[in-house]
Amino acid sequence: MPAVSVIVPVYNTEKYLEECIRSLTEQTLSSLELIFVDDGSTDASPKILERYRARDPEHIRVITQKNAGQGKARNVGLAAATGEYVGFVDSDDYVDLDGYERVFQVMEAQGKKAAEVICTPARCREEDEWKLIGICPDDAAEKMVIMYYVTSNVWNKLFHRRLLSIPGVYFTNLKNGEDTCFSMVAMSWAGQVAYVNEPYYYYELTENSMSRETLLRPWIVENTREMRDDMLRYANPECREVILAVLCKQLYYIFNHNSEFQDALWEYC
């Protein structure tokens, strides 16, 4: 069994894809399974994927589907994953070459090997400036404290495969925030959640990234209601308060970036 299955949904990212693939194929942690799900790309992405798969068919799998969205592509990857842990990388991002090995070394040194979700900070670049996101207090140990502080993205976390058999731990059909649902529901049912202060992920805001313009879309309020309902339907009831707190943080962010729909957001709150 591989230590980690890394799932990479791919859709028309030929400009960034090779850097992403190289950052994964050259990992110092050898026990990796790389699953690329081509979501109906119409550019050169399929050819790039096939070239790398041919070089290392033992570790690289390429799955092709008709365009169905990032969430469904990730679900296809989850169904194919065989690793003890599952991680996610977006195809226009990349990771440190020793990233996964470094995280597991810290886990072992700190006696956190039993953790079912491993959270880390990530580096985010916007307008040529790198900043750390998903930072927890250094002494964060309680699951709910970590859930509140870390970002709800999936790409700065590793999830134990046991969690994948729990109802609701999958990517929904939301237009935005499906990774929030997955992360919050999975963490709520985890026996132990660990925070490892070892950033290894590089997230760049590109034309393919979900931008702040999303917050101006007319469906964002109803989408947030659906996200709330999905999280509370499937999450561990013991984590209800922290999930609502995370949701309130997101609503506050939307409110400050969406003047057109502030009345609707106030009504929702």
mmCIF file of C-alpha atoms in Angstrom:
data_model
loop_
_atom_site.group_PDB
_atom_site.id
_atom_site.type_symbol
_atom_site.label_atom_id
_atom_site.label_comp_id
_atom_site.label_asym_id
_atom_site.label_seq_id
_atom_site.Cartn_x
_atom_site.Cartn_y
_atom_site.Cartn_z
ATOM 1 C CA MET A 1 0.000 0.000 0.000
ATOM 2 C CA PRO A 2 1.445 3.428 -0.920
ATOM 3 C CA ALA A 3 1.912 5.875 1.927
ATOM 4 C CA VAL A 4 0.058 8.611 0.017
ATOM 5 C CA SER A 5 -2.231 8.736 -2.984
ATOM 6 C CA VAL A 6 -2.076 12.197 -4.539
ATOM 7 C CA ILE A 7 -5.121 13.140 -6.612
ATOM 8 C CA VAL A 8 -4.713 15.840 -9.265
ATOM 9 C CA PRO A 9 -7.764 17.010 -11.248
ATOM 10 C CA VAL A 10 -6.663 18.464 -14.597
ATOM 11 C CA TYR A 11 -8.560 20.800 -16.877
ATOM 12 C CA ASN A 12 -6.800 22.906 -19.531
ATOM 13 C CA THR A 13 -3.711 23.757 -17.478
ATOM 14 C CA GLU A 14 -1.016 23.015 -20.067
ATOM 15 C CA LYS A 15 0.844 26.185 -19.065
ATOM 16 C CA TYR A 16 1.401 24.969 -15.485
ATOM 17 C CA LEU A 17 0.967 21.201 -15.661
ATOM 18 C CA GLU A 18 4.563 20.098 -16.225
ATOM 19 C CA GLU A 19 5.841 21.987 -13.192
ATOM 20 C CA CYS A 20 3.093 20.374 -11.116
ATOM 21 C CA ILE A 21 3.900 16.872 -12.405
ATOM 22 C CA ARG A 22 7.662 17.253 -11.889
ATOM 23 C CA SER A 23 7.153 18.416 -8.314
ATOM 24 C CA LEU A 24 5.299 15.150 -7.646
ATOM 25 C CA THR A 25 7.339 12.652 -9.658
ATOM 26 C CA GLU A 26 10.579 13.878 -8.067
ATOM 27 C CA GLN A 27 9.381 13.550 -4.455
ATOM 28 C CA THR A 28 11.913 12.185 -1.979
ATOM 29 C CA LEU A 29 9.107 10.085 -0.461
ATOM 30 C CA SER A 30 9.099 7.139 -2.840
ATOM 31 C CA SER A 31 5.898 5.507 -1.581
ATOM 32 C CA LEU A 32 3.542 7.674 -3.633
ATOM 33 C CA GLU A 33 0.661 6.889 -5.961
ATOM 34 C CA LEU A 34 -0.085 9.723 -8.393
ATOM 35 C CA ILE A 35 -3.598 9.826 -9.860
ATOM 36 C CA PHE A 36 -4.281 12.437 -12.536
ATOM 37 C CA VAL A 37 -7.915 12.824 -13.579
ATOM 38 C CA ASP A 38 -8.239 14.616 -16.901
ATOM 39 C CA ASP A 39 -11.598 16.378 -16.771
ATOM 40 C CA GLY A 40 -12.139 16.641 -20.510
ATOM 41 C CA SER A 41 -9.257 18.989 -21.308
ATOM 42 C CA THR A 42 -9.208 20.468 -24.800
ATOM 43 C CA ASP A 43 -5.622 21.785 -24.740
ATOM 44 C CA ALA A 44 -2.325 19.868 -24.643
ATOM 45 C CA SER A 45 -2.851 18.608 -21.086
ATOM 46 C CA PRO A 46 -3.792 15.024 -22.130
ATOM 47 C CA LYS A 47 -0.625 14.686 -24.220
ATOM 48 C CA ILE A 48 1.514 15.959 -21.344
ATOM 49 C CA LEU A 49 -0.109 13.490 -18.947
ATOM 50 C CA GLU A 50 0.388 10.560 -21.305
ATOM 51 C CA ARG A 51 4.053 11.428 -21.811
ATOM 52 C CA TYR A 52 4.750 11.311 -18.083
ATOM 53 C CA ARG A 53 2.596 8.218 -17.541
ATOM 54 C CA ALA A 54 4.609 6.362 -20.184
ATOM 55 C CA ARG A 55 7.809 7.212 -18.328
ATOM 56 C CA ASP A 56 6.620 5.837 -14.974
ATOM 57 C CA PRO A 57 3.485 3.668 -15.326
ATOM 58 C CA GLU A 58 4.177 2.034 -11.961
ATOM 59 C CA HIS A 59 3.485 5.229 -9.999
ATOM 60 C CA ILE A 60 1.413 7.383 -12.372
ATOM 61 C CA ARG A 61 -2.199 6.700 -13.283
ATOM 62 C CA VAL A 62 -4.173 8.822 -15.734
ATOM 63 C CA ILE A 63 -7.966 8.651 -15.741
ATOM 64 C CA THR A 64 -9.961 10.444 -18.441
ATOM 65 C CA GLN A 65 -13.556 11.617 -18.120
ATOM 66 C CA LYS A 66 -15.911 14.012 -19.875
ATOM 67 C CA ASN A 67 -15.893 17.482 -18.369
ATOM 68 C CA ALA A 68 -17.832 17.259 -15.108
ATOM 69 C CA GLY A 69 -16.058 19.684 -12.800
ATOM 70 C CA GLN A 70 -13.268 19.548 -10.253
ATOM 71 C CA GLY A 71 -15.364 17.964 -7.493
ATOM 72 C CA LYS A 72 -16.425 14.995 -9.595
ATOM 73 C CA ALA A 73 -12.876 14.576 -10.878
ATOM 74 C CA ARG A 74 -11.645 14.380 -7.297
ATOM 75 C CA ASN A 75 -14.344 11.809 -6.466
ATOM 76 C CA VAL A 76 -13.141 9.652 -9.370
ATOM 77 C CA GLY A 77 -9.615 9.919 -7.980
ATOM 78 C CA LEU A 78 -10.827 8.953 -4.499
ATOM 79 C CA ALA A 79 -12.489 5.820 -5.883
ATOM 80 C CA ALA A 80 -9.192 4.791 -7.474
ATOM 81 C CA ALA A 81 -6.874 5.663 -4.564
ATOM 82 C CA THR A 82 -5.169 2.856 -2.630
ATOM 83 C CA GLY A 83 -2.826 4.822 -0.329
ATOM 84 C CA GLU A 84 -2.945 4.929 3.448
ATOM 85 C CA TYR A 85 -3.439 8.687 3.189
ATOM 86 C CA VAL A 86 -4.975 10.737 0.399
ATOM 87 C CA GLY A 87 -3.822 14.214 -0.603
ATOM 88 C CA PHE A 88 -4.841 16.666 -3.295
ATOM 89 C CA VAL A 89 -2.885 18.957 -5.597
ATOM 90 C CA ASP A 90 -4.375 21.358 -8.145
ATOM 91 C CA SER A 91 -2.769 21.061 -11.568
ATOM 92 C CA ASP A 92 -1.710 24.721 -11.664
ATOM 93 C CA ASP A 93 0.078 24.436 -8.298
ATOM 94 C CA TYR A 94 3.178 22.560 -7.105
ATOM 95 C CA VAL A 95 4.851 21.197 -3.970
ATOM 96 C CA ASP A 96 8.325 21.064 -2.420
ATOM 97 C CA LEU A 97 10.261 18.010 -3.611
ATOM 98 C CA ASP A 98 10.744 16.811 -0.036
ATOM 99 C CA GLY A 99 7.332 18.032 1.158
ATOM 100 C CA TYR A 100 5.562 14.761 1.931
ATOM 101 C CA GLU A 101 8.646 13.134 3.447
ATOM 102 C CA ARG A 102 9.215 16.158 5.665
ATOM 103 C CA VAL A 103 5.638 16.099 6.957
ATOM 104 C CA PHE A 104 5.848 12.411 7.882
ATOM 105 C CA GLN A 105 9.213 12.899 9.580
ATOM 106 C CA VAL A 106 7.754 15.633 11.793
ATOM 107 C CA MET A 107 4.696 13.481 12.489
ATOM 108 C CA GLU A 108 6.909 10.635 13.687
ATOM 109 C CA ALA A 109 9.164 12.901 15.747
ATOM 110 C CA GLN A 110 6.166 14.494 17.485
ATOM 111 C CA GLY A 111 4.382 11.216 18.104
ATOM 112 C CA LYS A 112 1.419 12.147 15.925
ATOM 113 C CA LYS A 113 1.470 9.093 13.694
ATOM 114 C CA ALA A 114 -2.090 8.196 14.734
ATOM 115 C CA ALA A 115 -3.576 11.371 13.238
ATOM 116 C CA GLU A 116 -6.258 10.760 10.630
ATOM 117 C CA VAL A 117 -6.053 14.271 9.183
ATOM 118 C CA ILE A 118 -2.736 16.109 8.857
ATOM 119 C CA CYS A 119 -3.001 19.877 8.304
ATOM 120 C CA THR A 120 -0.189 22.179 7.202
ATOM 121 C CA PRO A 121 0.178 25.833 6.231
ATOM 122 C CA ALA A 122 0.531 26.649 2.521
ATOM 123 C CA ARG A 123 2.236 29.356 0.530
ATOM 124 C CA CYS A 124 -0.086 31.511 -1.555
ATOM 125 C CA ARG A 125 1.105 33.938 -4.221
ATOM 126 C CA GLU A 126 -1.007 36.855 -5.289
ATOM 127 C CA GLU A 127 0.369 39.749 -7.313
ATOM 128 C CA ASP A 128 3.951 38.434 -7.005
ATOM 129 C CA GLU A 129 3.829 38.290 -3.218
ATOM 130 C CA TRP A 130 4.039 35.038 -1.259
ATOM 131 C CA LYS A 131 2.261 34.710 2.068
ATOM 132 C CA LEU A 132 1.498 31.832 4.422
ATOM 133 C CA ILE A 133 -2.124 30.784 4.849
ATOM 134 C CA GLY A 134 -3.709 28.192 7.123
ATOM 135 C CA ILE A 135 -1.521 29.021 10.116
ATOM 136 C CA CYS A 136 -2.488 27.633 13.529
ATOM 137 C CA PRO A 137 -1.178 28.670 16.937
ATOM 138 C CA ASP A 138 2.045 26.789 17.684
ATOM 139 C CA ASP A 139 0.462 24.924 20.579
ATOM 140 C CA ALA A 140 -2.703 23.948 18.700
ATOM 141 C CA ALA A 141 -3.544 20.366 19.606
ATOM 142 C CA GLU A 142 -7.322 20.205 20.005
ATOM 143 C CA LYS A 143 -9.173 19.075 16.899
ATOM 144 C CA MET A 144 -11.721 21.886 16.975
ATOM 145 C CA VAL A 145 -9.058 24.564 17.409
ATOM 146 C CA ILE A 146 -7.216 23.276 14.341
ATOM 147 C CA MET A 147 -10.487 23.043 12.377
ATOM 148 C CA TYR A 148 -11.184 26.692 13.091
ATOM 149 C CA TYR A 149 -7.770 28.073 12.174
ATOM 150 C CA VAL A 150 -6.678 26.078 9.140
ATOM 151 C CA THR A 151 -8.066 26.971 5.738
ATOM 152 C CA SER A 152 -10.830 24.704 4.518
ATOM 153 C CA ASN A 153 -8.963 23.848 1.302
ATOM 154 C CA VAL A 154 -8.108 20.190 0.749
ATOM 155 C CA TRP A 155 -4.671 20.708 -0.795
ATOM 156 C CA ASN A 156 -2.929 21.530 2.493
ATOM 157 C CA LYS A 157 -4.121 18.342 4.196
ATOM 158 C CA LEU A 158 -3.694 14.579 4.145
ATOM 159 C CA PHE A 159 -6.713 12.386 4.945
ATOM 160 C CA HIS A 160 -6.536 8.788 6.226
ATOM 161 C CA ARG A 161 -8.343 6.379 3.939
ATOM 162 C CA ARG A 162 -10.621 5.195 6.812
ATOM 163 C CA LEU A 163 -12.456 8.505 6.591
ATOM 164 C CA LEU A 164 -13.378 7.897 2.948
ATOM 165 C CA SER A 165 -15.898 5.206 3.932
ATOM 166 C CA ILE A 166 -17.908 7.649 6.076
ATOM 167 C CA PRO A 167 -21.136 8.962 4.471
ATOM 168 C CA GLY A 168 -20.708 12.562 3.362
ATOM 169 C CA VAL A 169 -16.931 12.425 2.932
ATOM 170 C CA TYR A 170 -16.980 13.148 -0.782
ATOM 171 C CA PHE A 171 -17.108 16.220 -3.008
ATOM 172 C CA THR A 172 -20.604 17.597 -3.512
ATOM 173 C CA ASN A 173 -22.029 19.369 -6.563
ATOM 174 C CA LEU A 174 -21.725 22.838 -5.072
ATOM 175 C CA LYS A 175 -20.572 25.566 -7.464
ATOM 176 C CA ASN A 176 -18.165 26.800 -4.812
ATOM 177 C CA GLY A 177 -16.993 25.476 -1.438
ATOM 178 C CA GLU A 178 -17.170 21.734 -2.114
ATOM 179 C CA ASP A 179 -13.680 21.388 -0.635
ATOM 180 C CA THR A 180 -14.909 23.137 2.529
ATOM 181 C CA CYS A 181 -17.601 20.490 2.936
ATOM 182 C CA PHE A 182 -15.150 17.654 2.356
ATOM 183 C CA SER A 183 -12.547 19.030 4.777
ATOM 184 C CA MET A 184 -14.945 19.927 7.581
ATOM 185 C CA VAL A 185 -16.917 16.675 7.433
ATOM 186 C CA ALA A 186 -13.772 14.533 7.257
ATOM 187 C CA MET A 187 -12.082 16.368 10.131
ATOM 188 C CA SER A 188 -15.237 16.194 12.253
ATOM 189 C CA TRP A 189 -15.147 12.379 12.192
ATOM 190 C CA ALA A 190 -11.378 12.020 12.570
ATOM 191 C CA GLY A 191 -10.186 10.528 15.820
ATOM 192 C CA GLN A 192 -7.170 12.856 15.833
ATOM 193 C CA VAL A 193 -6.335 15.901 13.736
ATOM 194 C CA ALA A 194 -2.727 17.075 13.716
ATOM 195 C CA TYR A 195 -1.211 20.399 12.720
ATOM 196 C CA VAL A 196 2.320 20.205 11.325
ATOM 197 C CA ASN A 197 4.016 23.543 10.772
ATOM 198 C CA GLU A 198 5.802 22.429 7.591
ATOM 199 C CA PRO A 199 4.486 24.340 4.557
ATOM 200 C CA TYR A 200 5.189 22.454 1.348
ATOM 201 C CA TYR A 201 2.339 23.507 -0.961
ATOM 202 C CA TYR A 202 2.499 26.463 -3.378
ATOM 203 C CA TYR A 203 -0.855 27.878 -4.397
ATOM 204 C CA GLU A 204 -0.826 30.476 -7.151
ATOM 205 C CA LEU A 205 -3.811 32.567 -8.156
ATOM 206 C CA THR A 206 -3.990 32.032 -11.920
ATOM 207 C CA GLU A 207 -6.698 32.405 -14.526
ATOM 208 C CA ASN A 208 -7.740 28.846 -13.616
ATOM 209 C CA SER A 209 -8.035 29.567 -9.900
ATOM 210 C CA MET A 210 -11.361 30.328 -8.268
ATOM 211 C CA SER A 211 -11.064 34.101 -7.888
ATOM 212 C CA ARG A 212 -12.728 36.717 -5.732
ATOM 213 C CA GLU A 213 -15.039 37.392 -8.668
ATOM 214 C CA THR A 214 -16.866 34.253 -7.548
ATOM 215 C CA LEU A 215 -18.063 36.185 -4.515
ATOM 216 C CA LEU A 216 -19.950 38.564 -6.823
ATOM 217 C CA ARG A 217 -21.947 35.861 -8.535
ATOM 218 C CA PRO A 218 -25.728 35.976 -7.892
ATOM 219 C CA TRP A 219 -25.767 32.339 -6.753
ATOM 220 C CA ILE A 220 -23.202 32.736 -3.964
ATOM 221 C CA VAL A 221 -25.757 33.259 -1.156
ATOM 222 C CA GLU A 222 -27.855 30.219 -2.039
ATOM 223 C CA ASN A 223 -24.650 28.239 -2.562
ATOM 224 C CA THR A 224 -23.573 29.137 0.975
ATOM 225 C CA ARG A 225 -26.919 27.943 2.349
ATOM 226 C CA GLU A 226 -26.448 24.625 0.562
ATOM 227 C CA MET A 227 -22.898 24.365 1.893
ATOM 228 C CA ARG A 228 -24.168 24.901 5.440
ATOM 229 C CA ASP A 229 -26.866 22.255 5.012
ATOM 230 C CA ASP A 230 -24.427 19.712 3.572
ATOM 231 C CA MET A 231 -21.878 20.217 6.344
ATOM 232 C CA LEU A 232 -24.422 19.990 9.159
ATOM 233 C CA ARG A 233 -26.162 16.989 7.552
ATOM 234 C CA TYR A 234 -23.018 14.867 7.377
ATOM 235 C CA ALA A 235 -20.629 16.211 10.017
ATOM 236 C CA ASN A 236 -20.182 14.836 13.511
ATOM 237 C CA PRO A 237 -22.798 16.665 15.654
ATOM 238 C CA GLU A 238 -20.131 17.229 18.315
ATOM 239 C CA CYS A 239 -18.399 19.622 15.894
ATOM 240 C CA ARG A 240 -21.487 21.658 15.016
ATOM 241 C CA GLU A 241 -20.338 24.828 16.793
ATOM 242 C CA VAL A 242 -16.900 24.987 15.151
ATOM 243 C CA ILE A 243 -18.412 24.279 11.728
ATOM 244 C CA LEU A 244 -20.844 27.168 12.181
ATOM 245 C CA ALA A 245 -17.935 29.357 13.290
ATOM 246 C CA VAL A 246 -16.011 28.477 10.117
ATOM 247 C CA LEU A 247 -19.115 29.225 8.073
ATOM 248 C CA CYS A 248 -19.465 32.610 9.761
ATOM 249 C CA LYS A 249 -15.866 33.445 8.847
ATOM 250 C CA GLN A 250 -16.657 32.689 5.220
ATOM 251 C CA LEU A 251 -19.855 34.733 5.325
ATOM 252 C CA TYR A 252 -17.961 37.668 6.777
ATOM 253 C CA TYR A 253 -15.444 37.438 3.945
ATOM 254 C CA ILE A 254 -18.216 37.281 1.348
ATOM 255 C CA PHE A 255 -20.011 40.197 2.975
ATOM 256 C CA ASN A 256 -16.935 42.403 2.748
ATOM 257 C CA HIS A 257 -16.437 41.623 -0.951
ATOM 258 C CA ASN A 258 -20.033 41.615 -2.168
ATOM 259 C CA SER A 259 -21.869 44.905 -1.684
ATOM 260 C CA GLU A 260 -24.628 43.960 -4.147
ATOM 261 C CA PHE A 261 -25.790 41.070 -1.993
ATOM 262 C CA GLN A 262 -25.142 42.433 1.499
ATOM 263 C CA ASP A 263 -28.860 42.636 2.274
ATOM 264 C CA ALA A 264 -29.317 38.971 1.432
ATOM 265 C CA LEU A 265 -26.290 38.030 3.492
ATOM 266 C CA TRP A 266 -27.559 39.966 6.498
ATOM 267 C CA GLU A 267 -30.909 38.204 6.184
ATOM 268 C CA TYR A 268 -29.120 34.852 6.027
ATOM 269 C CA CYS A 269 -27.030 35.641 9.113
#
